[in-house]
PDB file of C-alpha atoms in Angstrom:
ATOM      1  CA  UNK A   1       0.020   0.008   0.003  1.00  0.00           C
ATOM      2  CA  UNK A   2       1.363   3.397  -0.974  1.00  0.00           C
ATOM      3  CA  UNK A   3       1.406   6.039   1.704  1.00  0.00           C
ATOM      4  CA  UNK A   4      -0.126   9.389   0.948  1.00  0.00           C
ATOM      5  CA  UNK A   5       1.364  12.864   1.430  1.00  0.00           C
ATOM      6  CA  UNK A   6       0.483  16.312   0.189  1.00  0.00           C
ATOM      7  CA  UNK A   7       1.623  17.996  -3.059  1.00  0.00           C
ATOM      8  CA  UNK A   8       2.895  20.926  -1.058  1.00  0.00           C
ATOM      9  CA  UNK A   9       5.409  18.644   0.630  1.00  0.00           C
ATOM     10  CA  UNK A  10       6.572  17.407  -2.778  1.00  0.00           C
ATOM     11  CA  UNK A  11       7.301  20.745  -4.368  1.00  0.00           C
ATOM     12  CA  UNK A  12      10.194  21.787  -2.128  1.00  0.00           C
ATOM     13  CA  UNK A  13      12.578  20.563   0.433  1.00  0.00           C
ATOM     14  CA  UNK A  14      10.955  19.940   3.780  1.00  0.00           C
ATOM     15  CA  UNK A  15      12.357  20.704   7.202  1.00  0.00           C
ATOM     16  CA  UNK A  16      11.718  17.522   9.152  1.00  0.00           C
ATOM     17  CA  UNK A  17      13.046  18.712  12.513  1.00  0.00           C
ATOM     18  CA  UNK A  18      14.938  21.550  14.133  1.00  0.00           C
ATOM     19  CA  UNK A  19      16.973  21.085  17.283  1.00  0.00           C
ATOM     20  CA  UNK A  20      19.542  22.966  19.367  1.00  0.00           C
ATOM     21  CA  UNK A  21      22.424  20.983  20.746  1.00  0.00           C
ATOM     22  CA  UNK A  22      26.144  21.495  21.421  1.00  0.00           C
ATOM     23  CA  UNK A  23      27.680  19.098  18.902  1.00  0.00           C
ATOM     24  CA  UNK A  24      31.004  20.925  18.528  1.00  0.00           C
ATOM     25  CA  UNK A  25      31.829  20.941  22.297  1.00  0.00           C
ATOM     26  CA  UNK A  26      32.455  24.675  22.335  1.00  0.00           C
ATOM     27  CA  UNK A  27      30.007  25.194  25.180  1.00  0.00           C
ATOM     28  CA  UNK A  28      27.399  26.775  22.932  1.00  0.00           C
ATOM     29  CA  UNK A  29      24.450  25.134  21.164  1.00  0.00           C
ATOM     30  CA  UNK A  30      24.292  24.896  17.437  1.00  0.00           C
ATOM     31  CA  UNK A  31      21.073  24.948  15.406  1.00  0.00           C
ATOM     32  CA  UNK A  32      20.620  21.535  13.717  1.00  0.00           C
ATOM     33  CA  UNK A  33      18.041  21.127  10.927  1.00  0.00           C
ATOM     34  CA  UNK A  34      17.114  17.810   9.265  1.00  0.00           C
ATOM     35  CA  UNK A  35      15.869  18.289   5.650  1.00  0.00           C
ATOM     36  CA  UNK A  36      14.494  16.038   2.936  1.00  0.00           C
ATOM     37  CA  UNK A  37      12.470  16.069  -0.273  1.00  0.00           C
ATOM     38  CA  UNK A  38       9.583  13.726  -0.921  1.00  0.00           C
ATOM     39  CA  UNK A  39      10.159  11.403  -3.855  1.00  0.00           C
ATOM     40  CA  UNK A  40       6.641  11.924  -5.254  1.00  0.00           C
ATOM     41  CA  UNK A  41       3.206  13.038  -4.193  1.00  0.00           C
ATOM     42  CA  UNK A  42       2.163   9.447  -3.489  1.00  0.00           C
ATOM     43  CA  UNK A  43       4.861   8.407  -1.058  1.00  0.00           C
ATOM     44  CA  UNK A  44       6.431   9.438   2.259  1.00  0.00           C
ATOM     45  CA  UNK A  45       9.870   8.263   1.000  1.00  0.00           C
ATOM     46  CA  UNK A  46      12.391  11.019   1.394  1.00  0.00           C
ATOM     47  CA  UNK A  47      15.352  11.688  -0.912  1.00  0.00           C
ATOM     48  CA  UNK A  48      18.116  14.304  -0.718  1.00  0.00           C
ATOM     49  CA  UNK A  49      18.135  13.941   3.122  1.00  0.00           C
ATOM     50  CA  UNK A  50      20.710  16.109   4.814  1.00  0.00           C
ATOM     51  CA  UNK A  51      21.520  17.871   8.132  1.00  0.00           C
ATOM     52  CA  UNK A  52      22.514  21.546   8.288  1.00  0.00           C
ATOM     53  CA  UNK A  53      24.388  22.738  11.396  1.00  0.00           C
ATOM     54  CA  UNK A  54      24.757  26.473  12.162  1.00  0.00           C
ATOM     55  CA  UNK A  55      26.607  28.013  15.115  1.00  0.00           C
ATOM     56  CA  UNK A  56      26.237  31.339  16.768  1.00  0.00           C
ATOM     57  CA  UNK A  57      28.682  33.044  14.358  1.00  0.00           C
ATOM     58  CA  UNK A  58      26.697  31.728  11.394  1.00  0.00           C
ATOM     59  CA  UNK A  59      29.329  29.151  10.450  1.00  0.00           C
ATOM     60  CA  UNK A  60      27.568  26.252   8.694  1.00  0.00           C
ATOM     61  CA  UNK A  61      28.261  22.595   8.105  1.00  0.00           C
ATOM     62  CA  UNK A  62      26.300  20.211   5.802  1.00  0.00           C
ATOM     63  CA  UNK A  63      26.002  16.430   6.020  1.00  0.00           C
ATOM     64  CA  UNK A  64      24.371  14.330   3.225  1.00  0.00           C
ATOM     65  CA  UNK A  65      22.489  11.379   4.594  1.00  0.00           C
ATOM     66  CA  UNK A  66      20.851   8.155   3.510  1.00  0.00           C
ATOM     67  CA  UNK A  67      17.396   8.425   1.954  1.00  0.00           C
ATOM     68  CA  UNK A  68      14.397   6.482   3.218  1.00  0.00           C
ATOM     69  CA  UNK A  69      11.304   6.619   5.462  1.00  0.00           C
ATOM     70  CA  UNK A  70      10.868   8.321   8.906  1.00  0.00           C
ATOM     71  CA  UNK A  71      14.362   9.811   9.263  1.00  0.00           C
ATOM     72  CA  UNK A  72      15.304  10.798  12.839  1.00  0.00           C
ATOM     73  CA  UNK A  73      18.216  12.451  14.546  1.00  0.00           C
ATOM     74  CA  UNK A  74      19.328  11.992  18.132  1.00  0.00           C
ATOM     75  CA  UNK A  75      22.272  13.310  20.172  1.00  0.00           C
ATOM     76  CA  UNK A  76      24.134  10.824  22.295  1.00  0.00           C
ATOM     77  CA  UNK A  77      27.791  10.399  23.345  1.00  0.00           C
ATOM     78  CA  UNK A  78      28.089   7.001  21.568  1.00  0.00           C
ATOM     79  CA  UNK A  79      31.800   7.301  21.325  1.00  0.00           C
ATOM     80  CA  UNK A  80      32.073   7.812  25.134  1.00  0.00           C
ATOM     81  CA  UNK A  81      34.663  10.660  24.972  1.00  0.00           C
ATOM     82  CA  UNK A  82      32.599  13.541  26.199  1.00  0.00           C
ATOM     83  CA  UNK A  83      31.540  14.736  22.747  1.00  0.00           C
ATOM     84  CA  UNK A  84      27.866  14.649  21.662  1.00  0.00           C
ATOM     85  CA  UNK A  85      27.455  12.499  18.574  1.00  0.00           C
ATOM     86  CA  UNK A  86      24.874  13.032  15.843  1.00  0.00           C
ATOM     87  CA  UNK A  87      23.011   9.743  15.436  1.00  0.00           C
ATOM     88  CA  UNK A  88      20.876   9.506  12.237  1.00  0.00           C
ATOM     89  CA  UNK A  89      18.480   6.616  11.651  1.00  0.00           C
ATOM     90  CA  UNK A  90      16.174   5.931   8.690  1.00  0.00           C
ATOM     91  CA  UNK A  91      13.942   3.063   7.529  1.00  0.00           C
ATOM     92  CA  UNK A  92      15.012   1.584   4.166  1.00  0.00           C
ATOM     93  CA  UNK A  93      11.658  -0.038   3.278  1.00  0.00           C
ATOM     94  CA  UNK A  94       8.072   0.896   3.731  1.00  0.00           C
ATOM     95  CA  UNK A  95       7.461  -2.051   6.105  1.00  0.00           C
ATOM     96  CA  UNK A  96      10.021  -0.482   8.530  1.00  0.00           C
ATOM     97  CA  UNK A  97      11.906  -3.743   8.971  1.00  0.00           C
ATOM     98  CA  UNK A  98      15.307  -2.553   7.701  1.00  0.00           C
ATOM     99  CA  UNK A  99      17.144   0.506   8.996  1.00  0.00           C
ATOM    100  CA  UNK A 100      20.326   2.376   8.246  1.00  0.00           C
ATOM    101  CA  UNK A 101      22.268   4.187  11.011  1.00  0.00           C
ATOM    102  CA  UNK A 102      24.940   6.837  10.609  1.00  0.00           C
ATOM    103  CA  UNK A 103      27.039   8.309  13.465  1.00  0.00           C
ATOM    104  CA  UNK A 104      28.928  11.588  13.175  1.00  0.00           C
ATOM    105  CA  UNK A 105      31.396  13.353  15.517  1.00  0.00           C
ATOM    106  CA  UNK A 106      32.954  16.825  15.356  1.00  0.00           C
ATOM    107  CA  UNK A 107      36.728  16.420  14.876  1.00  0.00           C
ATOM    108  CA  UNK A 108      39.318  19.086  13.831  1.00  0.00           C
ATOM    109  CA  UNK A 109      36.746  21.516  12.541  1.00  0.00           C
ATOM    110  CA  UNK A 110      34.457  19.222  10.617  1.00  0.00           C
ATOM    111  CA  UNK A 111      32.014  16.312  11.119  1.00  0.00           C
ATOM    112  CA  UNK A 112      33.516  12.899  10.607  1.00  0.00           C
ATOM    113  CA  UNK A 113      31.474   9.678  10.122  1.00  0.00           C
ATOM    114  CA  UNK A 114      32.085   6.992  12.731  1.00  0.00           C
ATOM    115  CA  UNK A 115      31.823   3.596  10.980  1.00  0.00           C
ATOM    116  CA  UNK A 116      29.503   1.011  12.502  1.00  0.00           C
ATOM    117  CA  UNK A 117      30.862  -2.282  13.671  1.00  0.00           C
ATOM    118  CA  UNK A 118      31.491  -4.854  10.927  1.00  0.00           C
ATOM    119  CA  UNK A 119      28.583  -7.356  10.517  1.00  0.00           C
ATOM    120  CA  UNK A 120      29.019 -10.714  12.233  1.00  0.00           C
ATOM    121  CA  UNK A 121      30.706 -13.106   9.827  1.00  0.00           C
ATOM    122  CA  UNK A 122      29.353 -16.635  10.373  1.00  0.00           C
ATOM    123  CA  UNK A 123      29.562 -19.886   8.447  1.00  0.00           C
ATOM    124  CA  UNK A 124      26.150 -21.465   8.330  1.00  0.00           C
ATOM    125  CA  UNK A 125      25.392 -24.827   6.681  1.00  0.00           C
ATOM    126  CA  UNK A 126      22.521 -27.246   6.536  1.00  0.00           C
ATOM    127  CA  UNK A 127      23.200 -30.605   8.260  1.00  0.00           C
ATOM    128  CA  UNK A 128      21.517 -33.990   8.324  1.00  0.00           C
ATOM    129  CA  UNK A 129      18.505 -34.153  10.566  1.00  0.00           C
ATOM    130  CA  UNK A 130      16.741 -30.993   9.503  1.00  0.00           C
ATOM    131  CA  UNK A 131      19.073 -28.556  11.182  1.00  0.00           C
ATOM    132  CA  UNK A 132      21.517 -25.744  10.505  1.00  0.00           C
ATOM    133  CA  UNK A 133      24.844 -25.290  12.279  1.00  0.00           C
ATOM    134  CA  UNK A 134      26.224 -21.764  12.531  1.00  0.00           C
ATOM    135  CA  UNK A 135      29.882 -21.415  13.351  1.00  0.00           C
ATOM    136  CA  UNK A 136      32.010 -18.409  14.280  1.00  0.00           C
ATOM    137  CA  UNK A 137      35.276 -18.946  12.304  1.00  0.00           C
ATOM    138  CA  UNK A 138      37.236 -16.766  14.755  1.00  0.00           C
ATOM    139  CA  UNK A 139      35.963 -18.011  18.130  1.00  0.00           C
ATOM    140  CA  UNK A 140      34.966 -21.434  16.780  1.00  0.00           C
ATOM    141  CA  UNK A 141      31.689 -21.154  18.676  1.00  0.00           C
ATOM    142  CA  UNK A 142      28.651 -22.932  17.233  1.00  0.00           C
ATOM    143  CA  UNK A 143      24.883 -22.529  17.396  1.00  0.00           C
ATOM    144  CA  UNK A 144      22.307 -25.088  16.217  1.00  0.00           C
ATOM    145  CA  UNK A 145      19.045 -24.101  14.609  1.00  0.00           C
ATOM    146  CA  UNK A 146      16.389 -26.793  14.198  1.00  0.00           C
ATOM    147  CA  UNK A 147      14.028 -26.670  11.178  1.00  0.00           C
ATOM    148  CA  UNK A 148      11.064 -27.998  13.170  1.00  0.00           C
ATOM    149  CA  UNK A 149       7.824 -27.372  11.333  1.00  0.00           C
ATOM    150  CA  UNK A 150       9.561 -26.668   8.058  1.00  0.00           C
ATOM    151  CA  UNK A 151      10.314 -30.216   6.984  1.00  0.00           C
ATOM    152  CA  UNK A 152       7.777 -30.258   4.180  1.00  0.00           C
ATOM    153  CA  UNK A 153       9.150 -26.958   2.802  1.00  0.00           C
ATOM    154  CA  UNK A 154      12.647 -28.300   2.722  1.00  0.00           C
ATOM    155  CA  UNK A 155      11.777 -31.666   1.211  1.00  0.00           C
ATOM    156  CA  UNK A 156       9.795 -29.920  -1.545  1.00  0.00           C
ATOM    157  CA  UNK A 157      12.877 -27.681  -2.210  1.00  0.00           C
ATOM    158  CA  UNK A 158      14.940 -30.958  -2.568  1.00  0.00           C
ATOM    159  CA  UNK A 159      17.347 -29.949   0.203  1.00  0.00           C
ATOM    160  CA  UNK A 160      16.359 -32.939   2.346  1.00  0.00           C
ATOM    161  CA  UNK A 161      14.578 -36.199   1.784  1.00  0.00           C
ATOM    162  CA  UNK A 162      11.656 -37.204   4.050  1.00  0.00           C
ATOM    163  CA  UNK A 163      14.041 -38.929   6.482  1.00  0.00           C
ATOM    164  CA  UNK A 164      16.035 -35.707   7.063  1.00  0.00           C
ATOM    165  CA  UNK A 165      19.003 -36.768   4.920  1.00  0.00           C
ATOM    166  CA  UNK A 166      20.749 -33.794   3.337  1.00  0.00           C
ATOM    167  CA  UNK A 167      20.516 -34.113  -0.446  1.00  0.00           C
ATOM    168  CA  UNK A 168      22.783 -31.210  -1.403  1.00  0.00           C
ATOM    169  CA  UNK A 169      25.286 -28.946   0.323  1.00  0.00           C
ATOM    170  CA  UNK A 170      23.854 -25.562   0.831  1.00  0.00           C
ATOM    171  CA  UNK A 171      24.795 -22.537   3.004  1.00  0.00           C
ATOM    172  CA  UNK A 172      22.368 -20.233   4.814  1.00  0.00           C
ATOM    173  CA  UNK A 173      22.211 -16.519   4.150  1.00  0.00           C
ATOM    174  CA  UNK A 174      23.519 -14.130   6.813  1.00  0.00           C
ATOM    175  CA  UNK A 175      22.031 -10.642   6.391  1.00  0.00           C
ATOM    176  CA  UNK A 176      23.858  -7.379   6.775  1.00  0.00           C
ATOM    177  CA  UNK A 177      23.075  -5.229   9.857  1.00  0.00           C
ATOM    178  CA  UNK A 178      19.390  -4.359   9.505  1.00  0.00           C
ATOM    179  CA  UNK A 179      18.935  -2.373  12.674  1.00  0.00           C
ATOM    180  CA  UNK A 180      20.947  -0.566  15.275  1.00  0.00           C
ATOM    181  CA  UNK A 181      19.802   0.529  18.791  1.00  0.00           C
ATOM    182  CA  UNK A 182      21.507   2.618  21.435  1.00  0.00           C
ATOM    183  CA  UNK A 183      21.870   1.120  24.913  1.00  0.00           C
ATOM    184  CA  UNK A 184      23.030   2.393  28.249  1.00  0.00           C
ATOM    185  CA  UNK A 185      25.105  -0.425  29.696  1.00  0.00           C
ATOM    186  CA  UNK A 186      26.291   1.298  32.887  1.00  0.00           C
ATOM    187  CA  UNK A 187      26.711   4.884  34.061  1.00  0.00           C
ATOM    188  CA  UNK A 188      30.470   4.465  34.359  1.00  0.00           C
ATOM    189  CA  UNK A 189      30.857   2.936  30.949  1.00  0.00           C
ATOM    190  CA  UNK A 190      28.555   5.147  28.941  1.00  0.00           C
ATOM    191  CA  UNK A 191      26.669   3.962  25.846  1.00  0.00           C
ATOM    192  CA  UNK A 192      26.828   0.913  23.718  1.00  0.00           C
ATOM    193  CA  UNK A 193      24.906  -0.140  20.588  1.00  0.00           C
ATOM    194  CA  UNK A 194      23.024  -3.281  19.704  1.00  0.00           C
ATOM    195  CA  UNK A 195      23.067  -4.488  16.071  1.00  0.00           C
ATOM    196  CA  UNK A 196      20.685  -7.012  14.582  1.00  0.00           C
ATOM    197  CA  UNK A 197      21.204  -9.466  11.715  1.00  0.00           C
ATOM    198  CA  UNK A 198      19.084 -12.338  10.444  1.00  0.00           C
ATOM    199  CA  UNK A 199      19.837 -15.861   9.297  1.00  0.00           C
ATOM    200  CA  UNK A 200      17.731 -17.060   6.392  1.00  0.00           C
ATOM    201  CA  UNK A 201      17.336 -20.481   4.747  1.00  0.00           C
ATOM    202  CA  UNK A 202      15.839 -21.081   1.347  1.00  0.00           C
ATOM    203  CA  UNK A 203      15.368 -17.320   0.662  1.00  0.00           C
ATOM    204  CA  UNK A 204      15.441 -14.042   2.477  1.00  0.00           C
ATOM    205  CA  UNK A 205      11.904 -14.586   3.741  1.00  0.00           C
ATOM    206  CA  UNK A 206      12.712 -17.943   5.327  1.00  0.00           C
ATOM    207  CA  UNK A 207      14.015 -16.540   8.645  1.00  0.00           C
ATOM    208  CA  UNK A 208      15.703 -19.092  10.875  1.00  0.00           C
ATOM    209  CA  UNK A 209      17.426 -17.026  13.585  1.00  0.00           C
ATOM    210  CA  UNK A 210      18.257 -13.530  14.780  1.00  0.00           C
ATOM    211  CA  UNK A 211      21.705 -12.454  15.838  1.00  0.00           C
ATOM    212  CA  UNK A 212      21.920  -9.509  18.376  1.00  0.00           C
ATOM    213  CA  UNK A 213      25.442  -8.158  19.040  1.00  0.00           C
ATOM    214  CA  UNK A 214      26.293  -5.476  21.663  1.00  0.00           C
ATOM    215  CA  UNK A 215      29.336  -3.262  20.955  1.00  0.00           C
ATOM    216  CA  UNK A 216      31.029  -0.603  23.066  1.00  0.00           C
ATOM    217  CA  UNK A 217      33.103   2.194  21.482  1.00  0.00           C
ATOM    218  CA  UNK A 218      36.207   3.440  23.225  1.00  0.00           C
ATOM    219  CA  UNK A 219      39.542   4.981  21.967  1.00  0.00           C
ATOM    220  CA  UNK A 220      38.540   4.844  18.359  1.00  0.00           C
ATOM    221  CA  UNK A 221      37.275   1.300  18.074  1.00  0.00           C
ATOM    222  CA  UNK A 222      34.344  -1.022  18.686  1.00  0.00           C
ATOM    223  CA  UNK A 223      34.623  -3.927  21.084  1.00  0.00           C
ATOM    224  CA  UNK A 224      32.182  -6.801  21.004  1.00  0.00           C
ATOM    225  CA  UNK A 225      30.666  -7.133  24.527  1.00  0.00           C
ATOM    226  CA  UNK A 226      27.935  -9.731  24.044  1.00  0.00           C
ATOM    227  CA  UNK A 227      26.299 -11.803  21.343  1.00  0.00           C
ATOM    228  CA  UNK A 228      22.901 -13.526  21.378  1.00  0.00           C
ATOM    229  CA  UNK A 229      21.419 -16.072  18.956  1.00  0.00           C
ATOM    230  CA  UNK A 230      17.642 -16.413  18.962  1.00  0.00           C
ATOM    231  CA  UNK A 231      15.725 -19.118  17.136  1.00  0.00           C
ATOM    232  CA  UNK A 232      12.820 -17.785  15.105  1.00  0.00           C
TER     233      UNK A 232
END
């Protein structure tokens, strides 16, 4: 279903939000505006999304951002160094199931992008007995996912026979990071982020498991704190 919006919104760039926050750590708040242009008069998808930042002396900075639905900006010290980060989040599909997150920090007179942690790299394969084994090639940890209730689906796809014997070698699909959330892990330690990925079987809609990973940023790098595998 296509979401409706007005023609007036389509004709020019829209100011989505206006905030005042000290993001340069000079002790004075900057004016921060989030802008975007609606793709057409029949959708709420925004293109040409950007942030403009203006300080008290009218110095301006401009950051081009990812297009999508429902863009938001928040201000959190994600990098845990006393500087307020600009955290941008936007939905990539109209179902709001996939998101992109961008983090920026003021460094040496300009705003630098802080890369997100790398997606979890796992080796996942179907095994005899209607199951999938996920392995972490670095830690050598493993996680088993049963295919209970999906036996007919997998026999019809000729991956297994009716006895659960694997008929052909096939790997599962590990998605990129599809969502990022900000967490407070402890007052003394500051903030962390939780990333989410999915494990899919026959196709991207055949979801088998969810991988949540918690990372903490300190001294210019992300450290993996905790990882959780959840059967779906």
